[in-house]
PDB file of C-alpha atoms and ligand atoms in Angstrom:
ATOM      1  CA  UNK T   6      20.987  -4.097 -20.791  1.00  0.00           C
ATOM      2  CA  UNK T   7      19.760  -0.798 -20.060  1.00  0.00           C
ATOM      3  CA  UNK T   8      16.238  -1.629 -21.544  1.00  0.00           C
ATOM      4  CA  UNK T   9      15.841  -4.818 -19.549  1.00  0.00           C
ATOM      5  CA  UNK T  10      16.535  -3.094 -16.266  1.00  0.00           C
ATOM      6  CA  UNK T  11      14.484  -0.298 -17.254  1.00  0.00           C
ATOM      7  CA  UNK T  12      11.565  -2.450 -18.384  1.00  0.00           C
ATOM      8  CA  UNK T  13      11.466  -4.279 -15.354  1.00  0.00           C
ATOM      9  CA  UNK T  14      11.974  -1.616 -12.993  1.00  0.00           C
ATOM     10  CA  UNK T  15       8.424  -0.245 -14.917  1.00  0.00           C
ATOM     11  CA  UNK T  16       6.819  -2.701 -13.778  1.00  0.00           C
ATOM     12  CA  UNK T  17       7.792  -3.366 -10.243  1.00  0.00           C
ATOM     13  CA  UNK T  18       7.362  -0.023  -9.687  1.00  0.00           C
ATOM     14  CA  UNK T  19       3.791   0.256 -11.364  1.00  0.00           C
ATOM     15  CA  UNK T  20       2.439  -2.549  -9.842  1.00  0.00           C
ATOM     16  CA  UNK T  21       3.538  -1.357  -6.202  1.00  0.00           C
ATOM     17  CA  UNK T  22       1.481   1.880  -7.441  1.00  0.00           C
ATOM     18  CA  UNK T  23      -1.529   0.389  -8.090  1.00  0.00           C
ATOM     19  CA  UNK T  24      -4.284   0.549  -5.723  1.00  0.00           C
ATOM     20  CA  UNK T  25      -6.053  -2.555  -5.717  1.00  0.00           C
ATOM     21  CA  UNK T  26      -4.785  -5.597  -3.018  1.00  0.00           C
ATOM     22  CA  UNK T  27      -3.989  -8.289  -5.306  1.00  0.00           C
ATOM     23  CA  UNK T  28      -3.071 -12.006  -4.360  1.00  0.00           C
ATOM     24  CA  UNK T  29       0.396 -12.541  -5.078  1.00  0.00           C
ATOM     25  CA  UNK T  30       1.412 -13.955  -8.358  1.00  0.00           C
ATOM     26  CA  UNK T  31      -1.856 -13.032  -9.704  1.00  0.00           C
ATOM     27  CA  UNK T  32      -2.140 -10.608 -11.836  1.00  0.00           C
ATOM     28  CA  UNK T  33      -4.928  -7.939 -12.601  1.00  0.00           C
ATOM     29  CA  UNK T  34      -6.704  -8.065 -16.120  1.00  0.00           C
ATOM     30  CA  UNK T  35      -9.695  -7.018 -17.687  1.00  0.00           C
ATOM     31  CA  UNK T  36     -11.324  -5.573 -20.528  1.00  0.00           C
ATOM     32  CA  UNK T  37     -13.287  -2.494 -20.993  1.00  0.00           C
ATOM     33  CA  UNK T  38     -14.839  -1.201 -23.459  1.00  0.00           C
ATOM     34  CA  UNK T  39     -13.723   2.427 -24.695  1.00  0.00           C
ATOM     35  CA  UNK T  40     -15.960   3.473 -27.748  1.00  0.00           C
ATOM     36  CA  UNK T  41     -18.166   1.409 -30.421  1.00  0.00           C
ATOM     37  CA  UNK T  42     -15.942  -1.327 -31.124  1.00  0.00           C
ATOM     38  CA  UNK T  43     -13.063  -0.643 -29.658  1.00  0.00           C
ATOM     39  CA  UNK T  44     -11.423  -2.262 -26.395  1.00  0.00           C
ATOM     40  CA  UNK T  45      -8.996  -1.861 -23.775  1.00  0.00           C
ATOM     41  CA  UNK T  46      -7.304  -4.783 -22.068  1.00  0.00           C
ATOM     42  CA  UNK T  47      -5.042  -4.559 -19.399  1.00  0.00           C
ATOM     43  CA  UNK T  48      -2.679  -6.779 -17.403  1.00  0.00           C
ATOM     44  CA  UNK T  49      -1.544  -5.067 -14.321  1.00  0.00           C
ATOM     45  CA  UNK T  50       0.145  -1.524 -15.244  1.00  0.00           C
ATOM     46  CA  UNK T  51       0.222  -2.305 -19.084  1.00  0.00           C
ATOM     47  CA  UNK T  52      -2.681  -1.563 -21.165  1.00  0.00           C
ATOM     48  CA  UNK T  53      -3.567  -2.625 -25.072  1.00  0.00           C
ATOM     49  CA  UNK T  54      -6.529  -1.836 -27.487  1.00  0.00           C
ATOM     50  CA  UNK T  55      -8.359  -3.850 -30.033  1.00  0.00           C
ATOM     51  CA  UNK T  56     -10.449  -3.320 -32.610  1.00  0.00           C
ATOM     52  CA  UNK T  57     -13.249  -6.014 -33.685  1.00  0.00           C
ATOM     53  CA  UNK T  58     -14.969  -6.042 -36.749  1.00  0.00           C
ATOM     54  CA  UNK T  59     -16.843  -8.700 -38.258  1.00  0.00           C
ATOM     55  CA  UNK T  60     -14.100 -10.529 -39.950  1.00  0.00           C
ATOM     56  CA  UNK T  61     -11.542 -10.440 -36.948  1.00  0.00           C
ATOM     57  CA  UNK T  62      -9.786  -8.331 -34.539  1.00  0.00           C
ATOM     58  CA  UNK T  63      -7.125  -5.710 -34.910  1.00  0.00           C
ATOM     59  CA  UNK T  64      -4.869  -6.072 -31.778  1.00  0.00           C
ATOM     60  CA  UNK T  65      -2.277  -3.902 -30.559  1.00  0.00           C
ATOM     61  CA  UNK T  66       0.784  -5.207 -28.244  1.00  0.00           C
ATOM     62  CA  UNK T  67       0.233  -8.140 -26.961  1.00  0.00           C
ATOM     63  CA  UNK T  68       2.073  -7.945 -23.547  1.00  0.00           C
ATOM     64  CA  UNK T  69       3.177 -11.034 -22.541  1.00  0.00           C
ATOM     65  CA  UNK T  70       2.402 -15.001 -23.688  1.00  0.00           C
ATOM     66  CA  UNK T  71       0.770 -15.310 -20.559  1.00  0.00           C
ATOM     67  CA  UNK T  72      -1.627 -12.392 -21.003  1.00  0.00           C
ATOM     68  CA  UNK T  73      -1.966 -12.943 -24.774  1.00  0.00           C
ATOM     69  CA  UNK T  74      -2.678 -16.499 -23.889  1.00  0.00           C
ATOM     70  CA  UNK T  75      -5.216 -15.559 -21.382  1.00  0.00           C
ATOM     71  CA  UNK T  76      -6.340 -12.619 -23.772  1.00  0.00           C
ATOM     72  CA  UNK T  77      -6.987 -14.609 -26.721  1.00  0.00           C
ATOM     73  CA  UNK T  78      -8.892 -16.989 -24.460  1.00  0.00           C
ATOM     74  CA  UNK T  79     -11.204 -14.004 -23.471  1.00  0.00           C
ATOM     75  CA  UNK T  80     -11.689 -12.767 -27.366  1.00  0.00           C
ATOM     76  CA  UNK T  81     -12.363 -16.459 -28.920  1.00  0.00           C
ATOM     77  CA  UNK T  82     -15.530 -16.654 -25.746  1.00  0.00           C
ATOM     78  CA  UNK T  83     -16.360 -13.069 -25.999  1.00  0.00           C
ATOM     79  CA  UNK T  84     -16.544 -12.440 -29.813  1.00  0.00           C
ATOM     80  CA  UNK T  85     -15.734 -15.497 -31.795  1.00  0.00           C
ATOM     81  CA  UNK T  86     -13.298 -14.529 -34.113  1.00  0.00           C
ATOM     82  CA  UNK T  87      -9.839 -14.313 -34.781  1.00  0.00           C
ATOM     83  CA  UNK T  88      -7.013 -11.616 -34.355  1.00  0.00           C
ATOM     84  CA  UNK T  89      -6.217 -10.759 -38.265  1.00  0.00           C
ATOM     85  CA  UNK T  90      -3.172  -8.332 -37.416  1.00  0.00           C
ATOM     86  CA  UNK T  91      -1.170  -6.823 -34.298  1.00  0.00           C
ATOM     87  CA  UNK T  92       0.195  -3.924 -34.428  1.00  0.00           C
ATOM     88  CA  UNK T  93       3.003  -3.136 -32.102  1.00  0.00           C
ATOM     89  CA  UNK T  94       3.364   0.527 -30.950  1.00  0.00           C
ATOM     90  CA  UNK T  95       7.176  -0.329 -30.570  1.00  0.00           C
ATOM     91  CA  UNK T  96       9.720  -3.219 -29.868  1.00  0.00           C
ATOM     92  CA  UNK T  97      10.357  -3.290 -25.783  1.00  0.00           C
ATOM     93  CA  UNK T  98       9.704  -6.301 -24.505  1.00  0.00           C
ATOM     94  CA  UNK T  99       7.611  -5.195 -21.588  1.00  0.00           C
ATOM     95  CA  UNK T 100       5.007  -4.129 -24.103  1.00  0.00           C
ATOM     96  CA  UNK T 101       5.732  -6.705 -27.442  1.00  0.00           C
ATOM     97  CA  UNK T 102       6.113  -9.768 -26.223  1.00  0.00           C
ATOM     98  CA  UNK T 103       3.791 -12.876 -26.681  1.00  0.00           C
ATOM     99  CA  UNK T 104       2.774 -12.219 -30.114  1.00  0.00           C
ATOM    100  CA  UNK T 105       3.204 -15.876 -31.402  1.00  0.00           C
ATOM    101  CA  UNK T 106       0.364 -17.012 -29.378  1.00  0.00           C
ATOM    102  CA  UNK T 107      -1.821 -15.019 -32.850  1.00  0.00           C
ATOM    103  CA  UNK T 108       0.726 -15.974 -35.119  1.00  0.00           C
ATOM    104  CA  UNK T 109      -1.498 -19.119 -36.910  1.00  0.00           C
ATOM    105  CA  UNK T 110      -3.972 -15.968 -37.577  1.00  0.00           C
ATOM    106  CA  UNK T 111      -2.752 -12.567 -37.793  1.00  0.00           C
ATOM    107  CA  UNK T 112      -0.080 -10.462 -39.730  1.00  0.00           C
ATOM    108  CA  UNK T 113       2.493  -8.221 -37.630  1.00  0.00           C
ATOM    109  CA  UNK T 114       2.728  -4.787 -38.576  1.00  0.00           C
ATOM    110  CA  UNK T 115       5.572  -2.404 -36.809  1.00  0.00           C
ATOM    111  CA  UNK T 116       8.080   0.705 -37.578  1.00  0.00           C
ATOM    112  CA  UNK T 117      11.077  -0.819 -39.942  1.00  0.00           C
ATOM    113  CA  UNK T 118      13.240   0.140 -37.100  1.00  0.00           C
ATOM    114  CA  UNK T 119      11.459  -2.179 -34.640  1.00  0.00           C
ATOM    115  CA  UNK T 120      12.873  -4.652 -36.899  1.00  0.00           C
ATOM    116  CA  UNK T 121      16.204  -2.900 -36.664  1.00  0.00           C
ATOM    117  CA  UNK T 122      16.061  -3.132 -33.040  1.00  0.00           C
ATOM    118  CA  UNK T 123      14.998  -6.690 -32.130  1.00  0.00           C
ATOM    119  CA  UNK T 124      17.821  -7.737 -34.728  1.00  0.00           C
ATOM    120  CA  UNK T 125      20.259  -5.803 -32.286  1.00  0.00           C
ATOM    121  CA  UNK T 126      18.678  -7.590 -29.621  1.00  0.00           C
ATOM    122  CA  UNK T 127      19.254 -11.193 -30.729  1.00  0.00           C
ATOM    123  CA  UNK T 128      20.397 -13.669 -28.008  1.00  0.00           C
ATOM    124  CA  UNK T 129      18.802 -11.515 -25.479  1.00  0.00           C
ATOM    125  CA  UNK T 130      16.768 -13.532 -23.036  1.00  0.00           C
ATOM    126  CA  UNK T 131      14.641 -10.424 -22.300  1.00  0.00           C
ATOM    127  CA  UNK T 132      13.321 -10.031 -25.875  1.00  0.00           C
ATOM    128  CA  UNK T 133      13.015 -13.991 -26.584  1.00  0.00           C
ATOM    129  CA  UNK T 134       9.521 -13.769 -26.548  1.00  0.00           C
ATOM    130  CA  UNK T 135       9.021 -10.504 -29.216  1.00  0.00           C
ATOM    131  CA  UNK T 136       8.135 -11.849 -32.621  1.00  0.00           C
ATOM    132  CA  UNK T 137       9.071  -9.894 -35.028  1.00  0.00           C
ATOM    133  CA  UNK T 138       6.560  -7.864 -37.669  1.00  0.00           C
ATOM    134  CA  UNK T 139       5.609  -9.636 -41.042  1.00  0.00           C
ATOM    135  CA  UNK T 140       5.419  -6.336 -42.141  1.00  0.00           C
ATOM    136  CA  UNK T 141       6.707  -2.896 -41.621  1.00  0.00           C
ATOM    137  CA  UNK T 142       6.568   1.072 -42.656  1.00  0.00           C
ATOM    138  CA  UNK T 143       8.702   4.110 -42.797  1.00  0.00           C
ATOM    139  CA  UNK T 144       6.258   7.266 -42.670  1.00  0.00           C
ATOM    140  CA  UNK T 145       2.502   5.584 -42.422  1.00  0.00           C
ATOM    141  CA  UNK T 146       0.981   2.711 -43.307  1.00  0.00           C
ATOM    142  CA  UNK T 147      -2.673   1.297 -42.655  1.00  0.00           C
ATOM    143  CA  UNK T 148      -4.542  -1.829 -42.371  1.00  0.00           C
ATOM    144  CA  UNK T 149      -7.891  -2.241 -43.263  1.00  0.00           C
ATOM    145  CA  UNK T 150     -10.756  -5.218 -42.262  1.00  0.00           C
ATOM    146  CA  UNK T 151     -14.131  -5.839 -41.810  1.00  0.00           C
ATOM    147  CA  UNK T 152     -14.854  -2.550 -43.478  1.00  0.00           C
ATOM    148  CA  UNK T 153     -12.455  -0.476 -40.601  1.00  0.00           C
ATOM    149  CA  UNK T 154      -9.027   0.879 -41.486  1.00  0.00           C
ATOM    150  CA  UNK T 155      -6.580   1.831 -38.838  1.00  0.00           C
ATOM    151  CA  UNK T 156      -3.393   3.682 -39.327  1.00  0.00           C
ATOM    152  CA  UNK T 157      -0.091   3.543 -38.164  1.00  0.00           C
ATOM    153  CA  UNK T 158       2.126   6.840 -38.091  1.00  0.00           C
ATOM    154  CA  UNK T 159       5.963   7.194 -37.167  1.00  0.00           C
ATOM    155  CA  UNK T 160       6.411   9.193 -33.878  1.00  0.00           C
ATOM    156  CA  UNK T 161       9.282  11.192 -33.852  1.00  0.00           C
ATOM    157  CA  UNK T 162      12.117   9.779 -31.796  1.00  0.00           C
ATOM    158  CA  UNK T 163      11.646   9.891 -27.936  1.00  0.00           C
ATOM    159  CA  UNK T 164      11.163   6.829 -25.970  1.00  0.00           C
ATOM    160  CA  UNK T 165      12.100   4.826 -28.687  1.00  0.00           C
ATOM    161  CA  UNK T 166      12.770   5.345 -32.660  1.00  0.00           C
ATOM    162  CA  UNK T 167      10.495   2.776 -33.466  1.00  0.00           C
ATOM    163  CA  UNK T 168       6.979   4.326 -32.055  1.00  0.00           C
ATOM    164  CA  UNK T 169       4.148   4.069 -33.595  1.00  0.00           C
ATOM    165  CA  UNK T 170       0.565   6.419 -33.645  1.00  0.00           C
ATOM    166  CA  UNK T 171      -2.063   3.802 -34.165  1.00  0.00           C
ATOM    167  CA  UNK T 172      -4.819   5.525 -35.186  1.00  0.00           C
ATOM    168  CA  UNK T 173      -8.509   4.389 -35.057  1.00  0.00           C
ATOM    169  CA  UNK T 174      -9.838   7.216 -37.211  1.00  0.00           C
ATOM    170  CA  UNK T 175     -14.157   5.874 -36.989  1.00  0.00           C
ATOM    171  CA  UNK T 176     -13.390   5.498 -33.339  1.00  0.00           C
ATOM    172  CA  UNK T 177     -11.200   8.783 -33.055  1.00  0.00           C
ATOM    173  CA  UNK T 178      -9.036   7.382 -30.721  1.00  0.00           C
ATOM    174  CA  UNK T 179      -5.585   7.018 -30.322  1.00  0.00           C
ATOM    175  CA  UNK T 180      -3.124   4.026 -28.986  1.00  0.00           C
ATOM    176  CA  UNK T 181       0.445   5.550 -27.847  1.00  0.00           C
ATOM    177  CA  UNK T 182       2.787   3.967 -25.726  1.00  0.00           C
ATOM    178  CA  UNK T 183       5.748   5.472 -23.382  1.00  0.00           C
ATOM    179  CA  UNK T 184       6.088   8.460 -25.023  1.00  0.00           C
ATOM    180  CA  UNK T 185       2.722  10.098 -24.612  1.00  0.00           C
ATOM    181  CA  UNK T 186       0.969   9.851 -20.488  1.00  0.00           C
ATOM    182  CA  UNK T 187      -2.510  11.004 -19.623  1.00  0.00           C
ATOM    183  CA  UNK T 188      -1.666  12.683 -15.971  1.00  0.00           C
ATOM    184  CA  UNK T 189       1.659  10.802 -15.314  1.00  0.00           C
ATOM    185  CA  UNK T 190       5.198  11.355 -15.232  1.00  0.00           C
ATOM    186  CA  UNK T 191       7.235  10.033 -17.723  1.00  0.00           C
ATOM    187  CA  UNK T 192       9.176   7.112 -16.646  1.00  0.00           C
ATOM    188  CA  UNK T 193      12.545   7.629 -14.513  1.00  0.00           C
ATOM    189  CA  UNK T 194      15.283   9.823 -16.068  1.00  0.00           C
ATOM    190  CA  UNK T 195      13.389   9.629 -19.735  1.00  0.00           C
ATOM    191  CA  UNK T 196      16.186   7.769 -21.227  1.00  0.00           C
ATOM    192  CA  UNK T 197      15.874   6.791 -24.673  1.00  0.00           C
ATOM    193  CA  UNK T 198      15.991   7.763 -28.078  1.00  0.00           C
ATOM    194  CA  UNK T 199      16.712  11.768 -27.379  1.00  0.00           C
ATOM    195  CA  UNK T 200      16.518  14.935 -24.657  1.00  0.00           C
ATOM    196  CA  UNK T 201      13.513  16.070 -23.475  1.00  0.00           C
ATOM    197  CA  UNK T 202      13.517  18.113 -26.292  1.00  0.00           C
ATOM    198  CA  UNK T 203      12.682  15.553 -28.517  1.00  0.00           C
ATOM    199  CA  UNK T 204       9.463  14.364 -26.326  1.00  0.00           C
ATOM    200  CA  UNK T 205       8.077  17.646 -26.275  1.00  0.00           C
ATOM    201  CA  UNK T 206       8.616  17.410 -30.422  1.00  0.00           C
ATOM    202  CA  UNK T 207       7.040  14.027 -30.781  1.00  0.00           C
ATOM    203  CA  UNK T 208       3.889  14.552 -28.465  1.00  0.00           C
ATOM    204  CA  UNK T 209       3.605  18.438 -30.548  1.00  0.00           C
ATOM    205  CA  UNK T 210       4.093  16.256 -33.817  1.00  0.00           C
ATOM    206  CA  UNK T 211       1.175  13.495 -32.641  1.00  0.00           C
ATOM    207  CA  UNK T 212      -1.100  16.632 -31.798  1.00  0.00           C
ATOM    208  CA  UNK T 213      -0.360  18.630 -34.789  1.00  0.00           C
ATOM    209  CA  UNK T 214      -0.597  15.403 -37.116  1.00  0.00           C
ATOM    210  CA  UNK T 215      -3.495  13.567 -35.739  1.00  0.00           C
ATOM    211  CA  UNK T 216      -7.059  14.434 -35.712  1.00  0.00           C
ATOM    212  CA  UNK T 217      -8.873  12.703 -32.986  1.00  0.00           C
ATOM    213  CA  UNK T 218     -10.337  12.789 -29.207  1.00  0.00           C
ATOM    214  CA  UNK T 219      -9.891   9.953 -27.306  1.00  0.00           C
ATOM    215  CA  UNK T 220      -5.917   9.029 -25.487  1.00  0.00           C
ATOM    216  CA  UNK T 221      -5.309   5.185 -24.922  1.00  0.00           C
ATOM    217  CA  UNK T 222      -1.737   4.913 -23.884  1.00  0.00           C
ATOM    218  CA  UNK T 223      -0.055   2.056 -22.602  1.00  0.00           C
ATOM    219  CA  UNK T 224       0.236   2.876 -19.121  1.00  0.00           C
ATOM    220  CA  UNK T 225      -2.390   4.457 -16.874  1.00  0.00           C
ATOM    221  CA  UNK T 226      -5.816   5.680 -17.534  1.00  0.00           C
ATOM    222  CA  UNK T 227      -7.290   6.324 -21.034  1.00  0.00           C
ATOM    223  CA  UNK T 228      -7.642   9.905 -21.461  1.00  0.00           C
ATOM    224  CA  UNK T 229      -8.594  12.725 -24.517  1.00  0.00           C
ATOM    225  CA  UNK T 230      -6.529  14.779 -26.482  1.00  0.00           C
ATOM    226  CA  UNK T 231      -6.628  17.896 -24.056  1.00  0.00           C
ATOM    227  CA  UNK T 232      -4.626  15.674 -21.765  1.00  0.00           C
ATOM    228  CA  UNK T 233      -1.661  15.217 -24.228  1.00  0.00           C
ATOM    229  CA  UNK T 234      -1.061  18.733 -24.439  1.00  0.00           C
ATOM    230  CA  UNK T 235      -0.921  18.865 -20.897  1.00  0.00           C
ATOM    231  CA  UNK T 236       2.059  16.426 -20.842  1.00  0.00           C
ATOM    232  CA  UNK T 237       4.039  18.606 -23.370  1.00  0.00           C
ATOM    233  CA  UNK T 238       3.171  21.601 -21.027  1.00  0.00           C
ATOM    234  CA  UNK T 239       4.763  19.247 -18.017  1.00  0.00           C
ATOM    235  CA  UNK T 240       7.582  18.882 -20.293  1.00  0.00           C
ATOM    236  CA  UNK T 241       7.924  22.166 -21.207  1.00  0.00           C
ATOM    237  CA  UNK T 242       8.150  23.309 -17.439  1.00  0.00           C
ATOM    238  CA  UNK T 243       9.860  20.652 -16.723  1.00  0.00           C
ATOM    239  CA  UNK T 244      12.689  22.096 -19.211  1.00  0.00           C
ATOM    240  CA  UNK T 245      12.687  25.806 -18.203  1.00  0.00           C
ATOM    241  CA  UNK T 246      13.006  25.382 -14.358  1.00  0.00           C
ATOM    242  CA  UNK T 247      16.432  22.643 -14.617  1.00  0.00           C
ATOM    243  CA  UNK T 248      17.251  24.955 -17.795  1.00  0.00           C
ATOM    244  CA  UNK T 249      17.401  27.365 -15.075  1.00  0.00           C
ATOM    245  CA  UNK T 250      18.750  25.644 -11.980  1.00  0.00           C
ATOM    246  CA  UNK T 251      21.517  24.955 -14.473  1.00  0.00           C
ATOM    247  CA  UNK T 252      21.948  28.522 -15.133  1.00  0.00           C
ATOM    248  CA  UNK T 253      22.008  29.226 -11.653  1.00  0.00           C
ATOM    249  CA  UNK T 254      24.664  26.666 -10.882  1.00  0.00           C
ATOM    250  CA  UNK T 255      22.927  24.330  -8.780  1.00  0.00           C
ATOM    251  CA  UNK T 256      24.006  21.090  -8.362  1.00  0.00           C
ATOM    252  CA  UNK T 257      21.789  17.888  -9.427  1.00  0.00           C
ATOM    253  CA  UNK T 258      20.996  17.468  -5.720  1.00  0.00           C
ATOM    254  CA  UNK T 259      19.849  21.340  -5.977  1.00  0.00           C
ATOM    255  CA  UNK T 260      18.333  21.020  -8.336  1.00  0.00           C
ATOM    256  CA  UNK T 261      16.110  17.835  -7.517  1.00  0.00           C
ATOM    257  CA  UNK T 262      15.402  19.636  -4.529  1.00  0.00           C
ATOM    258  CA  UNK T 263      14.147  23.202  -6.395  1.00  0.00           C
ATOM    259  CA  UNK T 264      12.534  21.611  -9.181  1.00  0.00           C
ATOM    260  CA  UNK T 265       9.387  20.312  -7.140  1.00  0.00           C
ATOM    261  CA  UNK T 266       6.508  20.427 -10.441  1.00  0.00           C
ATOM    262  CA  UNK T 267       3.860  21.142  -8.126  1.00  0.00           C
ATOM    263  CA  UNK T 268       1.189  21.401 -10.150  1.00  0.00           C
ATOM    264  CA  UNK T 269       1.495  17.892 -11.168  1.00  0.00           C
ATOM    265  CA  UNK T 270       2.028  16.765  -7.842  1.00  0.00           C
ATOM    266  CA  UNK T 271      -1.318  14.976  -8.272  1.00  0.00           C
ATOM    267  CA  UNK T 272      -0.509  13.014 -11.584  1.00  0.00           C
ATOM    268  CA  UNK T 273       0.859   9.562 -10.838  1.00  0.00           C
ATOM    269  CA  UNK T 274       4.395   8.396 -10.445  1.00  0.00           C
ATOM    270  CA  UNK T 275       4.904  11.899  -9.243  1.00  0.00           C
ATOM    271  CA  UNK T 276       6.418  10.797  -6.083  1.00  0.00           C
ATOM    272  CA  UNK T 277       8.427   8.157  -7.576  1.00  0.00           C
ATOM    273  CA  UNK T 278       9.747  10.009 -10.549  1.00  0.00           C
ATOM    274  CA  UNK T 279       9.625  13.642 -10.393  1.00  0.00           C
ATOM    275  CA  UNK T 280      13.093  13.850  -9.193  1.00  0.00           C
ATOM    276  CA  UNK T 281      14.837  11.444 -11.506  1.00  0.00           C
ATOM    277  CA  UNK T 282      12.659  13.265 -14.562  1.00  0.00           C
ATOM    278  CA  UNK T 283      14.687  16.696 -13.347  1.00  0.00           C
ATOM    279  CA  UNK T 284      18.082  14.475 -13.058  1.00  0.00           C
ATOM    280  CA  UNK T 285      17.191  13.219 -16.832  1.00  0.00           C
ATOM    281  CA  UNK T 286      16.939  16.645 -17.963  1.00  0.00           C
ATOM    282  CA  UNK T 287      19.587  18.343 -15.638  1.00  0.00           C
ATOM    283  CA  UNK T 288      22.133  15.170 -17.220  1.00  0.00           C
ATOM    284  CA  UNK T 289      21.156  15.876 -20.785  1.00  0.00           C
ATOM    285  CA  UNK T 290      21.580  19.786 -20.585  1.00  0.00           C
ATOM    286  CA  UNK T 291      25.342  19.351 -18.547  1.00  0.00           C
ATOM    287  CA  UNK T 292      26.553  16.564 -20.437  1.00  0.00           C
ATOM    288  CA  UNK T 293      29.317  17.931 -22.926  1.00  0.00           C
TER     289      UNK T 293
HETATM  290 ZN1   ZN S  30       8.944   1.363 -23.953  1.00  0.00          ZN
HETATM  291 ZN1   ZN S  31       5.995   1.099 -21.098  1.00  0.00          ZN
END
């Protein structure tokens, strides 16, 4: 229930971000080009990769059955062959969904506990639309095609328990979703699968285990390494100044209103989510 609200909410809220006047009900997509072979596609405020190679694609989350429609439309004109695998980077619906529309040619590869999770989910309207992976991994796994491997690595619980790290190691770029930003706030209070703590361990843990240069996340603009660091040092302040309004006795209210981030007043969703990022933190450090 939480998820659904939550995964909504994103949404609404990104989209009333986003610069560009758009006709209503129509929804912004396109696809760039990041590096060699590798793509980014995006439909409104949620972003994919893909990688093709001469015997098919490798996608990532597919979004949504209208956008994979409309996305597989765009790869059978642009390239001519077929997606061989998607790999989701973990099991909300805002970011899984519409997978079936590559399910005559490609494999599904996620975390075991995205299986875990949909499972949970059953009979939930909100995740009707997620298929579930063929296949799935504990630690690391990797798929390789058209002479390109790409690896998947377990995040360490934050957003969800079910992240993955794809990892396009030719490319040296990187596809994380939720958990890691480039120049943005984390979503709302950072609910999910542990404190703030735990974010600040899983985007250390990406850094520390990954070798690579370019950031692709699933929100917001692609970015580079150097930028991921930057969101643990948000996090990191972040934790120190409620630690310390906490200390200090100050209310949530006095808190919101002390804890101001200004550095990263510029990053986006600042506005919207500074203060409930400080209530997320201030809840997890007073609750008992
Ligand atoms: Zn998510
Ligand atoms: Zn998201």
């Amino acid at each position: 229930m939480n998820i659904k609200l939550t995964a909504f909410a994103a949404g609404v809220l990104a989209l009333a971000a986003t610069p560009m006047t758009l006709a209503q009900d129509e929804p912004f997509r396109e696809i760039v080009n990041i590096t060699g072979d590798l793509y980014r596609a995006t439909n409104n405020a949620h972003h994919n990769v893909f990688l093709v190679t001469d015997e098919g694609i490798i996608l990532t989350d597919p979004i949504s059955t209208d956008f994979a429609t409309w996305l597989k439309g765009e790869l059978d004109e642009r390239f001519g062959v077929p997606v061989r695998y998607v790999l989701y980077s973990h099991y909300h619906d805002d970011h899984a969904s519409g997978g079936a529309v590559f399910e005559d040619t490609a494999e599904f590869v996620g975390h075991d506990n995205t299986v875990v999770n949909l499972a949970a989910e059953e009979g939930n309207e909100v995740f009707a639309e997620v298929r579930a992976p063929d296949t799935t991994y504990s630690d690391s796994t990797s798929v390789t095609l058209g002479g390109k491997t790409v690896e998947m690595i377990h995040a360490l619980p934050s957003h969800s328990n079910d992240s993955s790290i794809i990892h396009f190691p030719d490319e040296r770029a990187v596809f994380a979703v939720d958990f890691v930003n480039v120049q943005r706030v984390p979503f709302q209070t950072m609910s999910g699968w542990g404190p703030i703590t735990s974010w600040i361990e899983a985007n250390q843990n990406l850094q520390s285990t990954v070798d690579y240069d370019i950031m692709a996340p699933g929100h917001g603009p692609v970015g580079t390494k150097a930028d991921v660091d930057d969101t643990t040092g948000y996090l990191e302040e972040l934790l120190a100044a409620v630690s310390e309004a906490v200390d200090a006795g100050m209310s949530l209210e006095e808190a919101q209103a002390s804890v101001l981030m200004e550095d990263y007043s510029d990053w986006a969703q600042y506005d919207a989510w500074r203060a409930l990022n400080v209530q997320g933190v201030y809840e997890s450090l007073t609750a008992e």
